[in-house]
Short mmCIF file of C-alpha atoms in Angstrom, two decimals:
data_model
loop_
_atom_site.label_atom_id
_atom_site.label_comp_id
_atom_site.label_asym_id
_atom_site.label_seq_id
_atom_site.Cartn_x
_atom_site.Cartn_y
_atom_site.Cartn_z
CA MET A 1 0.00 -0.18 0.31
CA ASN A 2 1.42 3.90 -0.53
CA PHE A 3 0.66 6.98 1.00
CA SER A 4 -0.45 10.63 -0.30
CA GLU A 5 1.18 13.67 1.68
CA VAL A 6 -0.14 14.89 3.95
CA PHE A 7 -2.51 17.55 3.30
CA LYS A 8 -4.60 20.50 6.05
CA GLN A 9 -7.96 19.79 7.04
CA THR A 10 -10.32 20.97 9.45
CA ASN A 11 -12.76 19.78 11.94
CA GLN A 12 -12.11 16.49 9.75
CA LEU A 13 -14.90 18.07 6.64
CA CYS A 14 -13.46 15.57 4.54
CA LYS A 15 -15.64 13.84 1.51
CA VAL A 16 -15.85 11.72 -1.11
CA SER A 17 -18.26 12.55 -3.95
CA PRO A 18 -20.84 9.54 -4.31
CA ASP A 19 -19.14 9.49 -7.80
CA GLY A 20 -15.91 8.72 -7.02
CA ASN A 21 -14.23 11.30 -8.66
CA TYR A 22 -14.11 14.22 -5.76
CA LEU A 23 -12.09 14.72 -2.71
CA ALA A 24 -13.73 17.43 -1.54
CA THR A 25 -12.13 19.49 2.65
CA CYS A 26 -12.89 22.33 4.59
CA VAL A 27 -10.20 24.41 5.58
CA GLN A 28 -11.44 26.72 7.88
CA TYR A 29 -13.32 29.31 5.63
CA ARG A 30 -12.38 27.78 2.17
CA LEU A 31 -13.78 24.23 0.25
CA VAL A 32 -10.67 22.67 -1.55
CA VAL A 33 -12.22 20.28 -4.35
CA ARG A 34 -9.38 17.76 -5.50
CA ASP A 35 -9.34 15.12 -7.74
CA VAL A 36 -9.85 11.92 -6.21
CA ASN A 37 -6.67 9.95 -8.36
CA THR A 38 -4.35 12.94 -8.75
CA LEU A 39 -5.30 15.08 -5.56
CA GLN A 40 -4.90 18.00 -7.37
CA ILE A 41 -6.87 21.09 -7.38
CA LEU A 42 -10.19 21.32 -9.82
CA GLN A 43 -11.52 23.93 -7.32
CA LEU A 44 -11.55 26.11 -4.92
CA TYR A 45 -14.22 28.17 -3.35
CA THR A 46 -14.30 30.54 0.03
CA CYS A 47 -17.36 31.05 2.31
CA LEU A 48 -17.93 33.66 4.58
CA ASP A 49 -16.88 32.06 7.85
CA GLN A 50 -15.43 28.63 9.30
CA VAL A 51 -17.49 25.96 8.27
CA SER A 52 -19.27 23.56 10.76
CA HIS A 53 -20.57 20.84 8.27
CA MET A 54 -19.95 19.79 4.40
CA GLU A 55 -22.10 17.68 2.44
CA TRP A 56 -22.25 16.43 -1.33
CA SER A 57 -25.94 16.55 -2.94
CA SER A 58 -26.69 13.57 -4.26
CA ASP A 59 -25.63 13.87 -8.14
CA SER A 60 -21.91 14.92 -6.95
CA LEU A 61 -22.70 18.07 -8.66
CA PHE A 62 -23.39 20.56 -5.18
CA ILE A 63 -21.99 20.94 -2.01
CA LEU A 64 -23.29 22.36 1.02
CA CYS A 65 -21.48 24.56 3.72
CA ALA A 66 -23.31 25.47 7.05
CA MET A 67 -22.03 27.93 9.24
CA TYR A 68 -24.21 26.82 12.41
CA LYS A 69 -22.63 29.82 13.81
CA ARG A 70 -23.76 32.67 11.61
CA GLY A 71 -27.56 30.99 10.28
CA LEU A 72 -25.75 30.47 6.75
CA VAL A 73 -25.55 27.57 4.21
CA GLN A 74 -23.86 28.63 1.44
CA VAL A 75 -24.51 25.73 -1.70
CA TRP A 76 -21.05 25.60 -4.49
CA SER A 77 -21.61 24.26 -8.03
CA LEU A 78 -18.88 22.07 -9.78
CA GLU A 79 -20.13 22.49 -13.32
CA GLN A 80 -20.41 25.82 -12.74
CA PRO A 81 -17.62 27.65 -9.66
CA ASP A 82 -19.35 30.93 -10.66
CA TRP A 83 -22.78 29.75 -9.35
CA HIS A 84 -23.59 29.98 -5.94
CA CYS A 85 -26.48 29.81 -3.38
CA LYS A 86 -27.01 31.92 -0.19
CA ILE A 87 -29.26 30.54 2.11
CA ASP A 88 -29.56 32.35 5.35
CA GLU A 89 -31.98 31.43 8.58
CA GLY A 90 -32.28 35.22 10.15
CA SER A 91 -32.75 35.40 13.64
CA ILE A 92 -33.92 31.69 13.98
CA GLY A 93 -30.59 30.29 14.18
CA LEU A 94 -29.53 26.60 12.91
CA VAL A 95 -27.96 23.83 14.24
CA ALA A 96 -28.74 20.88 11.43
CA SER A 97 -28.12 21.22 7.54
CA ARG A 98 -28.44 18.20 5.18
CA TRP A 99 -29.28 17.05 1.62
CA SER A 100 -32.40 15.68 0.36
CA PRO A 101 -31.70 12.56 -1.58
CA ASP A 102 -32.40 14.39 -5.16
CA GLY A 103 -29.61 16.87 -4.26
CA ARG A 104 -31.79 19.93 -5.00
CA HIS A 105 -33.78 20.10 -1.35
CA ILE A 106 -31.85 21.13 1.26
CA LEU A 107 -32.90 21.10 4.37
CA ASN A 108 -32.14 23.12 7.64
CA THR A 109 -32.94 22.52 11.26
CA THR A 110 -33.99 26.08 13.25
CA GLU A 111 -32.11 26.68 17.00
CA PHE A 112 -34.04 24.91 19.81
CA THR A 113 -35.81 22.11 17.26
CA LEU A 114 -38.75 24.79 16.27
CA ARG A 115 -39.34 23.81 13.07
CA ILE A 116 -37.65 21.87 9.34
CA THR A 117 -36.99 24.23 6.77
CA VAL A 118 -37.06 22.94 3.16
CA TRP A 119 -35.55 24.51 1.03
CA SER A 120 -35.75 24.33 -3.05
CA LEU A 121 -32.53 24.85 -5.71
CA CYS A 122 -34.98 24.62 -8.04
CA ASN A 123 -37.59 27.05 -7.61
CA LYS A 124 -36.25 28.57 -4.68
CA SER A 125 -39.89 27.58 -2.76
CA VAL A 126 -39.56 26.70 0.97
CA SER A 127 -41.71 24.44 2.66
CA TYR A 128 -41.98 24.13 6.51
CA ILE A 129 -42.36 21.37 8.82
CA LYS A 130 -43.25 21.61 12.47
CA TYR A 131 -42.53 19.95 15.63
CA PRO A 132 -39.82 17.87 15.38
CA LYS A 133 -38.16 15.97 17.91
CA ALA A 134 -34.65 16.88 19.63
CA CYS A 135 -32.78 13.16 19.49
CA GLN A 136 -30.81 11.07 18.93
CA LYS A 137 -30.84 10.25 15.09
CA GLY A 138 -35.35 11.87 14.32
CA MET A 139 -35.15 11.64 10.56
CA ASP A 140 -33.89 9.12 8.18
CA PHE A 141 -34.39 8.27 4.27
CA SER A 142 -35.34 5.76 2.67
CA THR A 143 -32.78 4.15 0.59
CA ASP A 144 -34.60 4.61 -3.11
CA GLY A 145 -35.24 8.59 -2.34
CA ARG A 146 -38.94 8.57 -2.05
CA TYR A 147 -39.75 8.31 2.20
CA MET A 148 -38.73 10.69 4.71
CA ALA A 149 -39.27 9.55 8.73
CA LEU A 150 -39.86 12.52 10.99
CA ALA A 151 -39.80 12.27 14.27
CA GLU A 152 -42.40 14.62 16.30
CA ARG A 153 -43.25 15.86 19.32
CA ARG A 154 -46.34 17.35 20.36
CA ASP A 155 -48.81 17.38 23.39
CA CYS A 156 -46.11 15.78 25.37
CA LYS A 157 -46.13 12.31 22.77
CA ASP A 158 -43.96 11.45 20.35
CA TYR A 159 -45.07 10.70 16.61
CA ILE A 160 -43.82 9.77 13.68
CA SER A 161 -44.30 11.68 9.65
CA ILE A 162 -43.93 10.29 6.74
CA PHE A 163 -43.15 12.33 3.53
CA VAL A 164 -43.34 12.12 0.14
CA CYS A 165 -39.55 13.47 -1.30
CA ASP A 166 -41.05 14.13 -4.49
CA ASP A 167 -43.54 17.23 -2.98
CA TRP A 168 -43.30 16.91 1.02
CA HIS A 169 -46.62 16.27 1.00
CA LEU A 170 -47.42 13.96 4.40
CA LEU A 171 -48.03 10.34 3.65
CA ARG A 172 -48.58 8.90 7.36
CA HIS A 173 -49.03 10.35 10.58
CA PHE A 174 -49.14 7.69 13.54
CA GLU A 175 -48.44 8.12 16.87
CA THR A 176 -45.24 5.71 18.71
CA GLU A 177 -45.45 3.81 21.52
CA THR A 178 -42.82 5.41 22.76
CA GLN A 179 -41.86 7.78 26.81
CA ASP A 180 -39.03 9.55 24.57
CA LEU A 181 -38.36 8.54 21.07
CA ALA A 182 -34.27 8.49 20.48
CA GLY A 183 -34.40 7.94 16.88
CA VAL A 184 -35.85 6.13 13.89
CA GLU A 185 -33.93 4.50 10.44
CA TRP A 186 -35.40 3.14 7.58
CA SER A 187 -34.68 -0.70 6.62
CA PRO A 188 -32.58 -0.99 3.53
CA ASN A 189 -35.64 -2.64 1.52
CA GLY A 190 -37.71 0.40 2.83
CA CYS A 191 -40.25 -2.19 3.93
CA ALA A 192 -39.76 -1.55 7.81
CA LEU A 193 -39.02 1.36 9.89
CA ALA A 194 -37.30 1.28 12.97
CA VAL A 195 -38.10 3.23 16.43
CA TRP A 196 -36.31 2.85 19.46
CA ASP A 197 -37.12 4.26 23.27
CA SER A 198 -34.24 6.09 24.94
CA CYS A 199 -31.90 4.29 27.52
CA LEU A 200 -33.87 4.80 30.08
CA GLU A 201 -36.53 2.22 29.51
CA TYR A 202 -35.50 -0.85 26.79
CA LYS A 203 -38.05 -0.36 23.19
CA MET A 204 -37.41 -1.38 20.11
CA LEU A 205 -40.88 -0.52 17.80
CA LEU A 206 -40.93 -1.59 13.87
CA TYR A 207 -43.72 0.09 12.13
CA SER A 208 -44.43 -0.83 8.33
CA LEU A 209 -44.70 2.76 5.44
CA ASP A 210 -48.35 2.57 6.76
CA GLY A 211 -47.62 3.14 10.05
CA ARG A 212 -49.42 -0.33 10.83
CA LEU A 213 -47.06 -1.42 14.17
CA LEU A 214 -45.34 -4.68 13.02
CA SER A 215 -43.51 -5.76 16.23
CA THR A 216 -42.33 -4.22 19.84
CA TYR A 217 -39.60 -6.06 21.58
CA SER A 218 -38.10 -5.12 24.46
CA ALA A 219 -35.09 -8.02 26.46
CA TYR A 220 -35.67 -6.89 30.20
CA GLU A 221 -36.35 -3.37 31.98
CA TRP A 222 -35.61 -0.84 35.25
CA ALA A 223 -32.14 -0.47 33.38
CA LEU A 224 -30.24 1.41 31.03
CA GLY A 225 -31.24 0.22 27.49
CA ILE A 226 -30.38 0.64 23.76
CA LYS A 227 -27.44 2.66 22.62
CA SER A 228 -26.62 1.58 18.78
CA VAL A 229 -29.34 0.57 16.41
CA THR A 230 -28.37 -1.16 12.57
CA TRP A 231 -29.66 -2.99 9.79
CA CYS A 232 -27.46 -5.39 7.80
CA PRO A 233 -27.79 -4.72 4.04
CA THR A 234 -30.11 -6.93 3.00
CA SER A 235 -32.53 -6.28 5.79
CA GLN A 236 -32.69 -9.19 7.38
CA PHE A 237 -30.97 -8.34 10.67
CA LEU A 238 -31.78 -5.65 12.61
CA ALA A 239 -28.61 -5.16 15.91
CA ILE A 240 -29.61 -3.95 18.66
CA GLY A 241 -26.56 -3.04 21.40
CA SER A 242 -27.54 -2.55 24.44
CA TYR A 243 -26.08 -0.60 27.99
CA ASP A 244 -25.94 -4.99 29.13
CA GLU A 245 -22.87 -5.87 26.67
CA LYS A 246 -25.13 -7.50 24.45
CA VAL A 247 -25.68 -7.23 21.15
CA ARG A 248 -28.99 -8.61 20.06
CA ILE A 249 -30.02 -9.71 16.55
CA LEU A 250 -33.96 -10.02 15.12
CA ASN A 251 -34.89 -11.68 12.23
CA HIS A 252 -36.81 -10.18 9.63
CA ILE A 253 -39.36 -12.35 9.43
CA THR A 254 -41.08 -13.17 12.89
CA TRP A 255 -39.63 -9.45 15.06
CA LYS A 256 -38.23 -12.52 17.22
CA LYS A 257 -34.72 -12.74 19.20
CA LEU A 258 -32.35 -15.28 16.57
CA ILE A 259 -29.44 -14.93 19.05
CA GLU A 260 -27.94 -12.79 21.88
CA LEU A 261 -23.90 -12.03 21.36
CA GLU A 262 -22.13 -11.33 24.52
CA HIS A 263 -18.60 -9.64 24.90
CA PRO A 264 -17.09 -11.34 27.92
CA ALA A 265 -13.82 -10.30 29.75
CA THR A 266 -12.30 -13.57 29.74
CA ILE A 267 -12.69 -15.60 25.81
CA ALA A 268 -11.95 -19.80 26.68
CA ASN A 269 -13.22 -22.48 25.02
CA SER A 270 -13.72 -20.32 21.68
CA LYS A 271 -12.47 -20.96 18.20
CA ALA A 272 -12.27 -17.48 18.00
CA VAL A 273 -8.52 -15.98 16.89
CA VAL A 274 -7.55 -13.66 19.40
CA TYR A 275 -4.72 -11.01 17.67
CA ARG A 276 -3.28 -9.21 20.52
CA GLU A 277 -1.42 -5.52 18.99
CA VAL A 278 2.34 -5.88 19.80
CA GLU A 279 4.40 -2.23 20.19
CA ASN A 280 7.98 -2.21 18.48
CA LYS A 281 8.63 -6.40 20.11
CA PRO A 282 11.50 -7.67 18.76
CA VAL A 283 11.53 -11.47 17.55
CA ILE A 284 13.80 -13.28 19.31
CA GLY A 285 14.09 -16.19 17.17
CA ALA A 286 12.33 -18.76 15.08
CA GLU A 287 11.59 -20.72 18.13
CA ASP A 288 9.71 -18.79 19.89
CA LEU A 289 6.47 -19.86 18.81
CA SER A 290 3.87 -17.53 21.23
CA ILE A 291 4.83 -14.40 18.55
CA HIS A 292 3.57 -14.41 14.56
CA ASN A 293 4.90 -12.89 12.42
CA ILE A 294 1.92 -12.78 9.95
CA THR A 295 2.74 -12.31 6.09
CA MET A 296 -0.30 -12.55 4.10
CA GLY A 297 0.27 -13.95 0.44
CA SER A 298 -2.90 -12.39 -0.42
CA SER A 299 -2.23 -9.02 -2.12
CA LEU A 300 -5.11 -7.39 0.11
CA PHE A 301 -2.58 -7.82 2.68
CA ASN A 302 1.40 -7.13 1.80
CA THR A 303 2.62 -5.75 5.07
CA GLN A 304 4.19 -7.79 7.72
CA SER A 305 1.74 -8.13 10.59
CA LYS A 306 2.34 -6.19 13.90
CA TYR A 307 0.02 -8.58 16.11
CA GLU A 308 0.10 -11.44 18.25
CA ILE A 309 -1.82 -14.24 18.27
CA ALA A 310 -2.59 -15.14 21.46
CA GLN A 311 -3.09 -17.84 23.55
CA LEU A 312 -6.30 -18.96 25.30
CA PRO A 313 -7.88 -18.56 27.30
CA VAL A 314 -7.87 -14.88 27.03
CA GLN A 315 -8.04 -11.78 29.97
CA LEU A 316 -9.48 -8.59 28.09
CA PRO A 317 -8.41 -5.41 29.76
CA VAL A 318 -11.87 -4.10 31.48
CA VAL A 319 -12.67 -0.26 32.79
CA ARG A 320 -15.35 -0.31 34.68
CA PRO A 321 -17.20 2.67 34.82
CA ASP A 322 -17.62 5.61 37.63
CA PRO A 323 -21.65 4.82 37.99
CA ASP A 324 -21.80 8.94 39.49
CA ARG A 325 -20.90 10.81 36.22
CA ALA A 326 -23.17 10.46 33.13
CA ASN A 327 -22.57 9.16 29.30
CA PRO A 328 -21.24 5.63 31.10
CA LYS A 329 -18.56 4.24 29.03
CA ILE A 330 -20.32 0.80 28.45
CA GLY A 331 -22.30 -1.23 26.83
CA ILE A 332 -22.26 -1.66 23.03
CA SER A 333 -21.58 1.71 21.22
CA ALA A 334 -20.58 0.84 17.31
CA VAL A 335 -22.36 -2.54 15.24
CA ALA A 336 -21.62 -2.73 11.60
CA PHE A 337 -22.34 -5.55 9.37
CA SER A 338 -20.01 -5.97 6.40
CA THR A 339 -21.18 -5.19 3.11
CA ASP A 340 -21.73 -8.94 1.70
CA ASN A 341 -24.09 -9.48 5.35
CA ARG A 342 -20.77 -12.08 6.17
CA TYR A 343 -19.80 -10.26 8.64
CA LEU A 344 -20.84 -8.08 12.02
CA ALA A 345 -18.01 -6.31 13.66
CA THR A 346 -19.11 -5.04 17.65
CA LYS A 347 -17.10 -2.31 20.10
CA ASN A 348 -18.04 -2.39 23.46
CA ASP A 349 -16.72 0.80 25.24
CA SER A 350 -16.06 -0.89 28.61
CA MET A 351 -13.49 -2.82 26.51
CA ALA A 352 -12.47 0.63 23.91
CA GLN A 353 -9.49 -1.20 23.17
CA CYS A 354 -11.30 -4.10 20.90
CA VAL A 355 -12.83 -5.36 17.83
CA TRP A 356 -15.15 -8.22 18.38
CA LEU A 357 -15.75 -9.79 14.76
CA TRP A 358 -19.11 -12.52 14.10
CA ASP A 359 -19.90 -14.62 11.50
CA MET A 360 -23.23 -14.38 10.69
CA GLN A 361 -24.13 -17.85 8.78
CA LYS A 362 -22.02 -19.67 11.91
CA LEU A 363 -23.71 -16.99 14.39
CA SER A 364 -20.06 -17.38 16.48
CA LEU A 365 -17.25 -15.43 17.76
CA GLN A 366 -14.80 -15.04 15.07
CA ALA A 367 -12.14 -13.04 15.94
CA VAL A 368 -11.03 -10.49 18.39
CA LEU A 369 -8.63 -7.61 17.60
CA GLU A 370 -6.99 -6.06 20.89
CA HIS A 371 -5.15 -3.23 21.03
CA THR A 372 -3.04 -1.05 22.85
CA ALA A 373 -5.16 1.86 22.16
CA PRO A 374 -9.28 2.46 22.24
CA VAL A 375 -10.59 1.94 19.01
CA ARG A 376 -11.63 5.51 18.12
CA CYS A 377 -13.20 4.08 14.76
CA PHE A 378 -13.52 1.66 12.33
CA VAL A 379 -15.51 0.84 8.51
CA TRP A 380 -15.64 -1.91 6.66
CA ASP A 381 -14.76 -2.02 2.82
CA PRO A 382 -17.19 -1.45 1.04
CA ARG A 383 -16.69 -4.10 -1.88
CA ARG A 384 -14.88 -6.96 -0.11
CA SER A 385 -15.68 -8.44 3.61
CA ARG A 386 -12.45 -6.01 4.73
CA LEU A 387 -12.57 -3.99 7.75
CA ALA A 388 -10.38 -0.52 8.27
CA LEU A 389 -9.91 0.72 12.26
CA CYS A 390 -7.87 3.22 14.12
CA THR A 391 -6.68 4.02 17.48
CA GLY A 392 -5.91 7.61 17.77
CA ASN A 393 -2.11 6.90 16.63
CA ASN A 394 -0.43 6.50 13.38
CA LYS A 395 -1.48 3.29 12.52
CA LEU A 396 -3.36 1.55 10.48
CA TYR A 397 -6.06 -1.55 11.13
CA LEU A 398 -6.61 -4.00 8.55
CA TRP A 399 -8.67 -7.17 9.05
CA SER A 400 -10.21 -9.86 6.75
CA PRO A 401 -11.36 -13.37 6.98
CA ALA A 402 -6.96 -14.08 6.38
CA GLY A 403 -6.04 -12.59 9.44
CA CYS A 404 -4.68 -8.90 10.40
CA VAL A 405 -1.80 -6.86 9.91
CA ALA A 406 -1.40 -3.35 12.24
CA VAL A 407 0.48 -1.30 8.94
CA LYS A 408 2.32 2.35 10.13
CA VAL A 409 1.23 5.86 8.28
CA ALA A 410 4.03 6.23 6.27
CA VAL A 411 4.05 9.90 5.12
CA LYS A 412 6.48 12.89 6.11
CA GLY A 413 5.23 15.00 9.33
CA ASP A 414 3.44 12.56 11.82
CA ILE A 415 -0.25 11.79 11.44
CA GLN A 416 -2.74 10.67 14.25
CA VAL A 417 -5.51 9.16 12.50
CA GLN A 418 -8.41 9.85 14.60
CA SER A 419 -10.78 8.90 11.67
CA LEU A 420 -11.05 7.21 8.88
CA PHE A 421 -13.28 6.30 5.71
CA TRP A 422 -13.24 3.92 2.35
CA HIS A 423 -13.86 5.27 -0.79
CA CYS A 424 -16.37 3.84 -2.20
CA SER A 425 -14.41 1.52 -4.94
CA GLY A 426 -12.65 -0.50 -2.04
CA GLU A 427 -9.20 1.36 -3.48
CA SER A 428 -8.37 3.39 -1.46
CA LEU A 429 -8.85 5.15 2.80
CA ILE A 430 -8.81 9.01 3.63
CA LEU A 431 -7.26 8.76 6.70
CA LEU A 432 -8.04 11.94 8.93
CA GLY A 433 -5.99 13.56 11.49
CA LYS A 434 -6.87 16.55 13.90
CA ASP A 435 -5.89 19.08 11.40
CA GLN A 436 -4.60 16.72 8.38
CA MET A 437 -5.09 14.16 6.36
CA CYS A 438 -3.75 11.49 3.25
CA VAL A 439 -4.99 8.74 1.36
CA CYS A 440 -4.22 5.51 1.65
CA TYR A 441 -3.80 3.27 -1.55
CA MET A 442 -4.39 -0.41 -1.07
CA ALA A 443 -2.49 -2.64 -3.44
CA THR A 444 -4.42 -5.20 -5.32
CA ASP A 445 -5.11 -7.76 -7.97
CA GLU A 446 -8.12 -9.01 -7.07
CA LYS A 447 -11.12 -8.44 -9.44
CA ILE A 448 -14.08 -6.69 -7.49
CA GLY A 449 -17.34 -9.59 -7.65
#
């Protein structure tokens, strides 16, 4: 693998266009658009203030730059660099801004979540949606871009409104059986809407497009409940990460629990492989069988590994939360399915140095990756069963069913990787530091099926 030179960025505002051709970064009040292959600057735009949020339109023709402190949104065109649009929310303020799926409407959420304003770039019309609820994930679009589900709060009760994105007319409006709704998320096939309660009450509700309640699931009572939710790409499974350090998988036929995945501090009597990161530990000799310097024959991994395969039983590092502090570091905070639906990656906050890999065909633990520092971010390759992760140091970590490697980010200077994401082709990774970014090019001869 190869690394590009290091470029500046601010607030980790760096995104690849949906068509995969461009890379946009924000540096203070400047928006820089580069060719994703050559990294040459194609366009340079100057915004009115430091950018808080940046987002590509779905067709890669426009870029939205939101400046929340000023209540401003500026839109830039790649095809017509001289054209631009400015939206000023005025004294009502601005806390969130995003594109609609068609890439021609902008949805702005005002301060105190008083309303959502829908601005049209086509005819300059303005629509208003009242009563949006301020919650973890109160808005979601269906994968096909036809519908928007919005959480609302009226008369101390939770509601869901479903809008048709073509003309923003209300399709369905119904009350939910939640005490304090925390999030909504469409299944990838658009047939079901997952709605879950706040962490104070364990409740997962599944609704159809017409507002019918399909199922209700609750694992336990009188304890902190749901912390993370994700659908698998085929919509067959819904994974629910909880504060009790377990992941529960619901199936799409009966919406009942298929399996409960536990995250024990001690791994014993398991077929799983535990990879333990080793920092600068020299290999004494070939007879030292406790250390496996794994060099992958596969072109996916052509760098010598810096992991050690630990012998079972293995005691994983556990940090118990302070009960007197808010937002306890406990429970499953991250859950992600691989693109082919074969694997599931999870992170338990009380064991923040570890990533757990589960085989969804066998419904069993495949591997555990233990690191010397807490894991900041992990993301699946969009084309292969390959996971990339970072821990806030100058290394990039990769796992596949063939094994795993730790690679030093070989660039001039020192970049501490805080987060990362894949290019849509799966052939490169964008690595983000505190105020820097670089591109990692994956050397592969494999054909993508």
